[in-house]
mmCIF file of C-alpha atoms in Angstrom:
data_model
loop_
_atom_site.group_PDB
_atom_site.id
_atom_site.type_symbol
_atom_site.label_atom_id
_atom_site.label_comp_id
_atom_site.label_asym_id
_atom_site.label_seq_id
_atom_site.Cartn_x
_atom_site.Cartn_y
_atom_site.Cartn_z
ATOM 1 C CA UNK Z 712 -13.034 -7.784 16.339
ATOM 2 C CA UNK Z 713 -10.987 -11.047 16.930
ATOM 3 C CA UNK Z 714 -7.783 -11.233 15.412
ATOM 4 C CA UNK Z 715 -6.026 -12.324 12.614
ATOM 5 C CA UNK Z 716 -5.470 -14.721 14.823
ATOM 6 C CA UNK Z 717 -8.237 -15.185 16.809
ATOM 7 C CA UNK Z 718 -10.003 -15.897 14.396
ATOM 8 C CA UNK Z 719 -8.409 -19.744 13.121
ATOM 9 C CA UNK Z 720 -7.950 -20.359 17.379
ATOM 10 C CA UNK Z 721 -11.825 -20.034 18.026
ATOM 11 C CA UNK Z 722 -12.741 -22.448 15.322
ATOM 12 C CA UNK Z 723 -10.142 -24.775 16.070
ATOM 13 C CA UNK Z 724 -11.536 -25.207 19.006
ATOM 14 C CA UNK Z 725 -15.519 -25.598 18.178
ATOM 15 C CA UNK Z 726 -16.202 -22.124 18.968
ATOM 16 C CA UNK Z 727 -17.437 -21.136 16.046
ATOM 17 C CA UNK Z 728 -21.334 -20.656 14.028
ATOM 18 C CA UNK Z 729 -21.497 -23.237 11.450
ATOM 19 C CA UNK Z 730 -20.455 -22.090 7.630
ATOM 20 C CA UNK Z 731 -21.244 -23.054 4.500
ATOM 21 C CA UNK Z 732 -19.635 -23.908 1.828
ATOM 22 C CA UNK Z 733 -17.179 -21.021 0.462
ATOM 23 C CA UNK Z 734 -17.921 -20.288 -2.818
ATOM 24 C CA UNK Z 735 -17.259 -21.964 -6.470
ATOM 25 C CA UNK Z 736 -15.908 -18.894 -7.768
ATOM 26 C CA UNK Z 737 -13.581 -18.248 -4.758
ATOM 27 C CA UNK Z 738 -12.589 -21.812 -4.767
ATOM 28 C CA UNK Z 739 -11.814 -22.204 -7.951
ATOM 29 C CA UNK Z 740 -10.030 -18.774 -7.853
ATOM 30 C CA UNK Z 741 -7.278 -20.514 -5.291
ATOM 31 C CA UNK Z 742 -7.234 -23.754 -7.052
ATOM 32 C CA UNK Z 743 -5.535 -21.515 -10.026
ATOM 33 C CA UNK Z 744 -3.314 -19.436 -7.751
ATOM 34 C CA UNK Z 745 -1.775 -20.391 -5.267
ATOM 35 C CA UNK Z 746 -2.418 -25.135 -7.358
ATOM 36 C CA UNK Z 747 0.193 -26.664 -4.504
ATOM 37 C CA UNK Z 748 -0.951 -27.727 -1.958
ATOM 38 C CA UNK Z 749 -4.161 -27.469 -1.788
ATOM 39 C CA UNK Z 750 -6.074 -24.819 0.721
ATOM 40 C CA UNK Z 751 -7.792 -27.126 2.976
ATOM 41 C CA UNK Z 752 -12.020 -26.722 2.360
ATOM 42 C CA UNK Z 753 -12.680 -26.201 6.737
ATOM 43 C CA UNK Z 754 -9.521 -23.836 6.377
ATOM 44 C CA UNK Z 755 -11.148 -21.981 4.315
ATOM 45 C CA UNK Z 756 -14.919 -22.605 5.298
ATOM 46 C CA UNK Z 757 -13.878 -20.463 8.259
ATOM 47 C CA UNK Z 758 -11.646 -18.391 7.113
ATOM 48 C CA UNK Z 759 -14.404 -17.550 4.760
ATOM 49 C CA UNK Z 760 -16.759 -16.948 7.450
ATOM 50 C CA UNK Z 761 -14.617 -14.513 9.209
ATOM 51 C CA UNK Z 762 -14.050 -12.914 6.107
ATOM 52 C CA UNK Z 763 -17.079 -11.414 5.440
ATOM 53 C CA UNK Z 764 -18.011 -11.134 8.718
ATOM 54 C CA UNK Z 765 -15.471 -8.993 9.916
ATOM 55 C CA UNK Z 766 -15.355 -6.203 6.733
ATOM 56 C CA UNK Z 767 -18.743 -6.799 5.932
ATOM 57 C CA UNK Z 768 -19.162 -8.291 2.867
ATOM 58 C CA UNK Z 769 -21.671 -9.569 0.263
ATOM 59 C CA UNK Z 770 -20.426 -11.941 -1.881
ATOM 60 C CA UNK Z 771 -22.835 -11.528 -4.416
ATOM 61 C CA UNK Z 772 -20.948 -7.510 -5.100
ATOM 62 C CA UNK Z 773 -18.315 -7.685 -3.066
ATOM 63 C CA UNK Z 774 -15.965 -10.644 -4.605
ATOM 64 C CA UNK Z 775 -13.078 -9.072 -5.438
ATOM 65 C CA UNK Z 776 -13.079 -7.784 -2.335
ATOM 66 C CA UNK Z 777 -13.275 -11.015 -0.324
ATOM 67 C CA UNK Z 778 -10.649 -13.082 -2.704
ATOM 68 C CA UNK Z 779 -8.159 -9.971 -1.663
ATOM 69 C CA UNK Z 780 -8.958 -10.132 1.910
ATOM 70 C CA UNK Z 781 -8.592 -14.203 1.697
ATOM 71 C CA UNK Z 782 -5.438 -14.079 -0.006
ATOM 72 C CA UNK Z 783 -4.336 -11.966 2.678
ATOM 73 C CA UNK Z 784 -5.404 -14.462 5.558
ATOM 74 C CA UNK Z 785 -3.932 -16.952 3.382
ATOM 75 C CA UNK Z 786 -0.245 -15.735 2.857
ATOM 76 C CA UNK Z 787 -0.262 -15.008 6.938
ATOM 77 C CA UNK Z 788 -1.598 -18.073 7.912
ATOM 78 C CA UNK Z 789 0.726 -20.822 8.584
ATOM 79 C CA UNK Z 790 0.491 -23.319 5.338
ATOM 80 C CA UNK Z 791 -0.311 -26.490 8.621
ATOM 81 C CA UNK Z 792 -3.260 -24.951 9.465
ATOM 82 C CA UNK Z 793 -4.506 -23.957 5.730
ATOM 83 C CA UNK Z 794 -2.877 -26.561 3.700
ATOM 84 C CA UNK Z 795 -3.878 -30.593 2.983
ATOM 85 C CA UNK Z 796 -0.890 -31.798 4.355
ATOM 86 C CA UNK Z 797 0.439 -34.233 0.875
ATOM 87 C CA UNK Z 798 -0.871 -31.608 -1.443
ATOM 88 C CA UNK Z 799 2.115 -29.746 -1.579
ATOM 89 C CA UNK Z 800 5.714 -31.183 -2.465
ATOM 90 C CA UNK Z 801 6.573 -35.102 -3.111
ATOM 91 C CA UNK Z 802 7.219 -36.976 -0.194
ATOM 92 C CA UNK Z 803 9.798 -38.869 -1.596
ATOM 93 C CA UNK Z 804 12.201 -35.844 -2.431
ATOM 94 C CA UNK Z 805 15.469 -37.252 -0.642
ATOM 95 C CA UNK Z 806 15.332 -39.735 -3.407
ATOM 96 C CA UNK Z 807 14.669 -37.225 -6.561
ATOM 97 C CA UNK Z 808 18.097 -36.400 -8.906
ATOM 98 C CA UNK Z 809 17.927 -32.622 -9.018
ATOM 99 C CA UNK Z 810 15.708 -30.355 -10.983
ATOM 100 C CA UNK Z 811 13.695 -32.969 -11.580
ATOM 101 C CA UNK Z 812 10.391 -31.373 -8.987
ATOM 102 C CA UNK Z 813 7.639 -31.518 -12.262
ATOM 103 C CA UNK Z 814 4.265 -30.612 -11.882
ATOM 104 C CA UNK Z 815 2.532 -26.402 -10.827
ATOM 105 C CA UNK Z 816 4.048 -23.948 -8.660
ATOM 106 C CA UNK Z 817 4.573 -25.220 -4.874
ATOM 107 C CA UNK Z 818 3.256 -22.809 -2.553
ATOM 108 C CA UNK Z 819 5.979 -22.628 0.737
ATOM 109 C CA UNK Z 820 6.819 -20.695 3.632
ATOM 110 C CA UNK Z 821 10.568 -20.230 4.913
ATOM 111 C CA UNK Z 822 11.219 -22.491 8.373
ATOM 112 C CA UNK Z 823 14.717 -21.236 8.908
ATOM 113 C CA UNK Z 824 17.062 -18.734 6.547
ATOM 114 C CA UNK Z 825 20.876 -18.176 7.216
ATOM 115 C CA UNK Z 826 23.677 -16.098 5.406
ATOM 116 C CA UNK Z 827 26.382 -19.050 4.495
ATOM 117 C CA UNK Z 828 28.861 -16.396 2.752
ATOM 118 C CA UNK Z 829 29.356 -14.975 5.649
ATOM 119 C CA UNK Z 830 30.640 -16.187 9.625
ATOM 120 C CA UNK Z 831 28.992 -16.858 11.949
ATOM 121 C CA UNK Z 832 31.360 -14.334 13.894
ATOM 122 C CA UNK Z 833 30.509 -11.346 11.641
ATOM 123 C CA UNK Z 834 27.145 -12.014 11.685
ATOM 124 C CA UNK Z 835 27.089 -11.813 15.824
ATOM 125 C CA UNK Z 836 28.986 -8.897 15.843
ATOM 126 C CA UNK Z 837 26.518 -7.114 14.043
ATOM 127 C CA UNK Z 838 23.292 -8.780 16.112
ATOM 128 C CA UNK Z 839 24.779 -7.455 19.712
ATOM 129 C CA UNK Z 840 25.699 -4.375 17.507
ATOM 130 C CA UNK Z 841 22.126 -4.035 17.026
ATOM 131 C CA UNK Z 842 21.649 -5.226 20.990
ATOM 132 C CA UNK Z 843 23.690 -2.375 22.073
ATOM 133 C CA UNK Z 844 22.761 0.687 20.127
ATOM 134 C CA UNK Z 845 18.875 -0.184 20.846
ATOM 135 C CA UNK Z 846 19.396 -0.686 25.023
ATOM 136 C CA UNK Z 847 21.685 2.905 25.147
ATOM 137 C CA UNK Z 848 18.814 3.880 23.169
ATOM 138 C CA UNK Z 849 16.276 2.854 25.387
ATOM 139 C CA UNK Z 850 18.451 4.073 28.218
ATOM 140 C CA UNK Z 851 18.693 7.530 26.915
ATOM 141 C CA UNK Z 852 14.588 7.689 25.555
ATOM 142 C CA UNK Z 853 16.516 7.906 21.910
ATOM 143 C CA UNK Z 854 16.867 11.838 23.213
ATOM 144 C CA UNK Z 855 20.940 11.201 22.683
ATOM 145 C CA UNK Z 856 21.445 12.168 19.283
ATOM 146 C CA UNK Z 857 24.635 13.506 18.975
ATOM 147 C CA UNK Z 858 26.441 10.161 20.950
ATOM 148 C CA UNK Z 859 24.246 8.077 18.027
ATOM 149 C CA UNK Z 860 26.549 10.177 15.159
ATOM 150 C CA UNK Z 861 29.067 9.021 17.162
ATOM 151 C CA UNK Z 862 29.057 5.609 17.116
ATOM 152 C CA UNK Z 863 27.612 5.867 13.234
ATOM 153 C CA UNK Z 864 24.521 4.095 12.087
ATOM 154 C CA UNK Z 865 23.357 0.560 12.682
ATOM 155 C CA UNK Z 866 25.122 -2.202 10.495
ATOM 156 C CA UNK Z 867 23.120 -4.163 8.465
ATOM 157 C CA UNK Z 868 23.304 -8.180 8.082
ATOM 158 C CA UNK Z 869 25.751 -8.417 5.546
ATOM 159 C CA UNK Z 870 24.568 -10.225 2.654
ATOM 160 C CA UNK Z 871 26.553 -12.970 0.287
ATOM 161 C CA UNK Z 872 23.962 -16.096 -0.251
ATOM 162 C CA UNK Z 873 21.278 -17.406 2.052
ATOM 163 C CA UNK Z 874 20.935 -21.273 2.701
ATOM 164 C CA UNK Z 875 16.461 -21.537 3.906
ATOM 165 C CA UNK Z 876 14.316 -24.403 5.427
ATOM 166 C CA UNK Z 877 11.140 -24.250 3.386
ATOM 167 C CA UNK Z 878 7.613 -25.957 4.512
ATOM 168 C CA UNK Z 879 4.785 -26.688 2.342
ATOM 169 C CA UNK Z 880 3.425 -27.519 5.936
ATOM 170 C CA UNK Z 881 3.929 -31.074 5.862
ATOM 171 C CA UNK Z 882 7.261 -31.397 4.381
ATOM 172 C CA UNK Z 883 10.427 -29.662 4.460
ATOM 173 C CA UNK Z 884 13.138 -28.747 1.955
ATOM 174 C CA UNK Z 885 17.087 -27.423 2.220
ATOM 175 C CA UNK Z 886 17.484 -25.328 -0.216
ATOM 176 C CA UNK Z 887 20.346 -23.066 -1.300
ATOM 177 C CA UNK Z 888 20.054 -19.349 -3.279
ATOM 178 C CA UNK Z 889 22.768 -19.090 -5.778
ATOM 179 C CA UNK Z 890 21.404 -15.922 -8.049
ATOM 180 C CA UNK Z 891 20.743 -13.158 -5.424
ATOM 181 C CA UNK Z 892 16.373 -13.248 -4.704
ATOM 182 C CA UNK Z 893 16.675 -9.376 -3.881
ATOM 183 C CA UNK Z 894 13.195 -9.693 -1.767
ATOM 184 C CA UNK Z 895 14.833 -11.657 1.041
ATOM 185 C CA UNK Z 896 17.237 -10.569 3.666
ATOM 186 C CA UNK Z 897 18.121 -10.834 7.662
ATOM 187 C CA UNK Z 898 17.528 -8.574 7.346
ATOM 188 C CA UNK Z 899 13.898 -7.875 6.995
ATOM 189 C CA UNK Z 900 12.710 -11.426 6.192
ATOM 190 C CA UNK Z 901 10.037 -12.755 8.653
ATOM 191 C CA UNK Z 902 10.172 -16.182 9.515
ATOM 192 C CA UNK Z 903 6.730 -17.280 7.126
ATOM 193 C CA UNK Z 904 7.590 -15.330 4.139
ATOM 194 C CA UNK Z 905 5.309 -16.727 1.595
ATOM 195 C CA UNK Z 906 7.081 -18.288 -1.612
ATOM 196 C CA UNK Z 907 6.237 -20.027 -4.417
ATOM 197 C CA UNK Z 908 9.284 -23.115 -6.238
ATOM 198 C CA UNK Z 909 8.594 -22.870 -9.921
ATOM 199 C CA UNK Z 910 9.320 -25.960 -11.222
ATOM 200 C CA UNK Z 911 11.950 -26.081 -14.841
ATOM 201 C CA UNK Z 912 13.234 -28.633 -16.501
ATOM 202 C CA UNK Z 913 17.175 -27.551 -14.602
ATOM 203 C CA UNK Z 914 17.297 -25.658 -10.977
ATOM 204 C CA UNK Z 915 13.874 -24.948 -9.171
ATOM 205 C CA UNK Z 916 13.525 -20.607 -8.944
ATOM 206 C CA UNK Z 917 11.908 -19.441 -5.995
ATOM 207 C CA UNK Z 918 9.348 -16.541 -6.802
ATOM 208 C CA UNK Z 919 8.634 -13.967 -4.190
ATOM 209 C CA UNK Z 920 7.485 -10.188 -4.058
ATOM 210 C CA UNK Z 921 7.294 -7.271 -1.402
ATOM 211 C CA UNK Z 922 4.981 -5.315 -3.237
ATOM 212 C CA UNK Z 923 2.082 -5.615 -0.366
ATOM 213 C CA UNK Z 924 2.966 -5.877 3.369
ATOM 214 C CA UNK Z 925 0.937 -7.008 6.067
ATOM 215 C CA UNK Z 926 0.772 -6.866 10.240
ATOM 216 C CA UNK Z 927 1.339 -10.728 11.475
ATOM 217 C CA UNK Z 928 4.337 -10.738 13.227
ATOM 218 C CA UNK Z 929 5.147 -8.497 16.013
ATOM 219 C CA UNK Z 930 8.276 -8.140 18.846
ATOM 220 C CA UNK Z 931 9.835 -11.027 17.401
ATOM 221 C CA UNK Z 932 13.896 -11.720 16.574
ATOM 222 C CA UNK Z 933 15.511 -9.740 13.317
ATOM 223 C CA UNK Z 934 14.331 -12.997 11.108
ATOM 224 C CA UNK Z 935 10.911 -12.493 12.194
ATOM 225 C CA UNK Z 936 9.651 -9.085 11.787
ATOM 226 C CA UNK Z 937 5.703 -7.763 11.021
ATOM 227 C CA UNK Z 938 5.720 -8.080 7.098
ATOM 228 C CA UNK Z 939 4.530 -10.817 5.793
ATOM 229 C CA UNK Z 940 4.368 -9.613 2.054
ATOM 230 C CA UNK Z 941 2.383 -11.430 -0.891
ATOM 231 C CA UNK Z 942 3.503 -14.175 -3.918
ATOM 232 C CA UNK Z 943 2.385 -12.894 -7.029
ATOM 233 C CA UNK Z 944 3.458 -10.742 -9.974
ATOM 234 C CA UNK Z 945 7.414 -11.138 -9.258
ATOM 235 C CA UNK Z 946 10.348 -12.119 -11.017
ATOM 236 C CA UNK Z 947 12.167 -15.419 -10.350
ATOM 237 C CA UNK Z 948 14.968 -15.592 -9.143
ATOM 238 C CA UNK Z 949 17.944 -18.943 -8.670
ATOM 239 C CA UNK Z 950 18.014 -21.500 -6.195
ATOM 240 C CA UNK Z 951 18.444 -24.953 -6.103
ATOM 241 C CA UNK Z 952 18.215 -27.631 -3.489
ATOM 242 C CA UNK Z 953 20.807 -27.607 -0.575
ATOM 243 C CA UNK Z 954 23.279 -30.024 0.196
ATOM 244 C CA UNK Z 955 21.653 -31.677 3.185
ATOM 245 C CA UNK Z 956 19.094 -33.365 4.960
ATOM 246 C CA UNK Z 957 16.092 -33.140 3.977
ATOM 247 C CA UNK Z 958 13.057 -34.176 6.742
ATOM 248 C CA UNK Z 959 9.243 -35.380 6.953
#
């Protein structure tokens, strides 16, 4: 049984069997669900082949389940691997006026996340407290409940305003939250979390959802926990372009 990451690693190394083209209904469904950026054909072929073999699915009768598994793989993937470069965010981001993004929604991933409504000093204090509590729990084997109770609950990171670095796999965009997005915070949101940018007449909006959790990343820092929620059927919240640099 190949792991989620291993199947694509082997495919890139040329160690996977030749596969036929992905079914047209799958390709069309992905184009409608995630119009920008465009899914890389080679990645989709390899993903489709792995899904039907790994889960023993028949394309003639199990297309809905195939779509579900392919979508899960897409939302757990690095968009650098799964998307065609240049088919998402515009290349001339630095020259665009505020709110001038247009076209269909664009799928992006969070590559950096910072709380800018609180000082770095307060964030570091919370992080150090978390580390100290974890070390203490490891030393005592988690049995010293009285001492843990005396220390009080482990504090959460304060939440006010977030700054993002977003990427469609090729182009990066800096943005600042101007209306709270409740599904995203320093405490639980992993790097790689997928969101959609929804162009509007004003500032762009982010669409994010925590409806489904997927084991994607293990053993990372607080900013890279092991949940990559799906990006569908969710409420739009506010995001505006950041004042800092744009990169491509």
